[in-house]
Structures are given as structure tokens and as C-alpha cells.
Amino acid sequence: MKKLNILLLCLSLSIVACKKDKKETKTPEAEATTAEVFVAKPEATSVKWTAYKTTDKVGVGGEFTTVNFEEKSGATPEEALNGLKFSIPVSSLFTNDATNTRDAKIKTSFFGSMVDTALLTGTIAYTNGNCIANLTMNGVTHELPLEVAIGDERRVTLKGTMNLADWNALDALAALNKVCFDLHKGADGVSKTWEDVAIQVETYLRKS
């Protein structure tokens, strides 16, 4: 009888220990499903720009309605954006101009005066809180520093200012100012198109 009691006690302890091990053990697959993943997708991305005319520096806004990039994911927004490659068709430029002439002038006279006019391409480098777009335009690749703001619901805003001289685009700018000469005159009668262009990119990092 004593031996039977000891046997039952050992069996009970063994069952309790087994249940405890099962409860505390997590498989790698289970841990992976609970990890948060950030994914950058082009359909959730907008690329807007503001150029300037007249000596009063009046803003003229526009956007590229199409942006393409290789789908990339990461455990953090920084990881998802770092190394992200993108391309923007120049043909998708849109300024919502009521006269329907501005878009054609920019595409033909500005981008048409460059080399490799079909696409703007580049790669984002985002590490240690610093973000840079290595942007290729007019056959020139140059760094464009970007300020990053990450808001609620995974929304990311990137802002920067291009100086067109960095992409050897001043001749293209002069060609644009020539066809827009009167339109770019201010109250002082001076026609001017500025070298700097403000860029704002917004994207939403979704779960994979």
C-alpha cells in the first residue's frame, strides 16, 4: 500500500510538471506571429512638391500621382524604410492647373531638357534617426536630407528641400522660365523661377 501511494504521488508530480512545461514553452512559430511587422507600400504613398516663382517667391504646388518601389518590411519603421528603392514616373506629374498647360510645360521644357527624363529614382537610407534619399535626376545622384515624423497609425511624413543646382538642373530651370517668362513675373516686372523645391512624402506602413 505504501508503495502504491508513493507511485501515485510521483505520477501526480510528473503530470503537474508536464503541464507547467507546456504552458511556459513557446515555439518560434508562435513568437513570430506575435511580432509586429512594418511594410512600405506604394499605394499608400504620396509625393508632393512646391516650386516657387516671382521675386516674392510665390509657391506653385504639384505632385507625382504614381510612385513605385520594392516592397520592403521591417520590425520597426526605420528598418522598413532603410534601403527602400523607389522610382517615380515623370509622366505622372500633376499640378491641377485650370488652363491644362502647366503640366505640359514642366514635363517638356523642364524634365525634357534633362537626360534620363522618364524616371526619378533613388534609395532611402534611414539609420540612427537620420534619413537621406539618394535621388537620381538628370543623370546625377545626390543626397537629399529628409526630416522624418512618425505619427499615429503608422503614418510617416518625410520633408526636404531640393536645390536644383545639386542635380545640374539649372539649364532645365532656365528653359522652364523661358516658356513661363510672363507668368513668372511679379509686381516688380522681374521674371524669376527659384532653384529650391520643397518635397513632402507621406506614406502609411501597413502590417504584412
C-alpha positions in Angstrom: 0.0 0.0 0.0 2.8 2.3 0.9 4.5 1.7 -2.4 1.2 2.4 -4.3 0.9 5.8 -2.6 4.4 6.7 -3.5 3.8 5.7 -7.1 0.6 7.8 -7.3 2.5 10.8 -5.8 5.2 10.5 -8.3 2.7 10.2 -11.2 0.9 13.3 -10.0 4.0 15.4 -9.7 5.1 14.3 -13.2 1.7 15.4 -14.7 1.9 18.8 -13.0 5.4 19.4 -14.2 4.5 18.4 -17.7 1.5 20.8 -17.8 3.8 23.6 -16.5 6.4 23.0 -19.2 3.7 23.0 -21.9 2.3 26.3 -20.6 5.6 28.1 -20.4 7.1 26.8 -23.6 6.6 29.0 -26.7 7.5 27.8 -30.2 9.4 30.0 -32.6 6.4 30.0 -34.8 4.2 31.3 -32.1 6.6 34.1 -31.2 6.9 35.1 -34.9 3.1 35.5 -35.3 3.0 38.0 -32.4 5.9 40.2 -33.7 4.9 43.5 -35.3 6.0 43.9 -38.9 6.0 47.2 -40.8 5.7 47.2 -44.6 6.0 50.2 -47.0 3.6 50.0 -49.9 3.3 52.4 -52.9 -0.5 52.6 -53.0 -0.3 54.3 -49.5 2.3 56.8 -50.6 2.0 60.4 -51.9 4.8 62.6 -53.3 4.1 66.3 -53.3 6.3 69.2 -54.2 6.2 73.0 -54.1 8.2 75.2 -56.6 8.5 78.9 -56.4 8.1 81.8 -58.9 8.4 85.7 -58.9 10.7 87.6 -56.7 8.0 87.4 -54.0 8.6 83.6 -54.0 5.0 82.5 -54.7 4.6 78.8 -54.3 3.3 76.5 -57.1 2.2 73.1 -55.8 2.1 69.8 -57.6 2.5 66.1 -57.1 3.5 62.8 -58.7 0.5 60.6 -58.8 2.5 57.4 -59.2 5.3 56.1 -57.1 6.8 52.6 -57.4 9.1 50.8 -55.0 10.2 47.4 -54.0 8.0 46.1 -51.2 10.1 46.0 -48.0 9.4 45.1 -44.4 11.0 45.5 -41.0 10.4 45.2 -37.3 10.5 49.0 -37.0 9.5 51.9 -39.3 13.2 52.7 -39.6 14.0 49.2 -40.7 11.2 49.1 -43.2 12.3 52.4 -44.8 16.1 51.9 -44.7 17.3 50.6 -48.1 13.9 51.2 -49.7 14.3 51.6 -53.5 11.8 53.8 -55.4 11.0 55.1 -58.9 8.7 57.9 -59.9 7.4 58.3 -63.5 7.8 61.9 -64.7 4.6 61.3 -66.8 2.6 61.2 -63.5 3.3 64.8 -62.7 0.1 66.7 -61.9 -0.5 70.3 -60.8 -4.3 70.7 -61.1 -3.8 73.6 -63.5 -7.1 75.0 -64.7 -5.5 76.0 -68.1 -4.2 72.5 -68.7 -0.9 73.9 -69.9 1.4 74.0 -66.9 1.9 70.2 -66.7 3.0 70.0 -70.3 5.4 72.9 -69.9 7.1 71.3 -66.9 7.3 67.9 -68.5 8.5 69.2 -71.9 10.7 72.2 -71.0 12.0 71.3 -67.6 12.2 67.5 -67.5 12.5 67.3 -71.3 15.7 69.3 -71.1 17.4 66.7 -68.9 18.9 63.3 -69.6 17.1 60.2 -68.5 13.8 62.1 -68.5 11.4 59.1 -67.9 12.0 58.4 -64.2 13.2 59.8 -60.9 14.9 57.0 -59.0 16.6 56.5 -55.7 17.1 54.7 -52.4 16.2 55.8 -48.9 18.9 55.5 -46.2 17.3 55.7 -42.7 19.6 54.8 -39.7 20.1 56.2 -36.2 17.2 58.7 -36.7 18.8 60.3 -39.8 17.1 60.0 -43.2 18.5 60.7 -46.6 17.2 60.0 -50.1 19.9 59.2 -52.6 18.0 60.7 -55.6 18.9 60.3 -59.2 17.7 63.0 -61.6 19.2 64.4 -64.8 21.8 61.6 -64.7 23.1 62.9 -61.3 22.8 61.1 -58.0 22.8 63.4 -55.0 21.8 63.2 -51.3 18.5 64.8 -50.2 18.3 65.1 -46.4 14.8 64.4 -45.1 13.1 65.3 -41.8 11.1 62.3 -40.5 7.9 62.4 -38.5 6.2 59.2 -37.4 2.6 59.7 -36.2 -0.2 57.5 -35.0 -1.5 54.6 -37.1 1.9 54.1 -38.7 1.8 57.2 -40.8 5.2 58.6 -41.8 5.9 62.1 -43.2 9.3 62.9 -44.9 10.2 66.5 -45.8 13.1 68.0 -47.5 14.3 70.8 -49.9 16.0 70.2 -53.2 18.4 72.7 -54.6 18.2 72.0 -58.4 21.9 73.1 -58.8 22.9 69.9 -57.0 21.4 67.9 -59.9 22.9 70.1 -62.6 19.3 71.2 -63.5 19.8 75.0 -63.8 19.7 74.8 -67.6 16.4 72.9 -67.4 15.2 75.5 -64.9 16.1 78.3 -67.3 14.3 76.5 -70.1 11.2 76.4 -68.0 11.4 80.0 -67.0 11.7 80.9 -70.7 8.4 79.4 -71.6 6.8 80.7 -68.4 8.5 84.1 -68.6 5.5 86.4 -68.3 3.7 84.1 -65.9 6.6 84.2 -63.6 6.8 88.0 -63.4 5.9 89.7 -60.1 4.8 93.2 -59.3 8.3 94.4 -60.0 8.2 93.1 -63.6 11.1 90.6 -62.9 10.6 87.0 -64.1 12.1 84.5 -61.7 11.9 80.8 -61.1 13.6 79.7 -57.9 16.2 76.9 -57.6 14.8 75.4 -54.4 11.9 72.9 -54.4 10.2 71.7 -51.3 9.4 68.0 -51.2 6.9 66.2 -48.9 6.4 62.4 -48.9 3.7 60.7 -46.9 3.3 57.0 -46.5 1.5 54.5 -44.3 3.4 51.5 -43.1 1.0 48.5 -43.0 1.2 45.1 -41.4 2.4 42.4 -43.7 
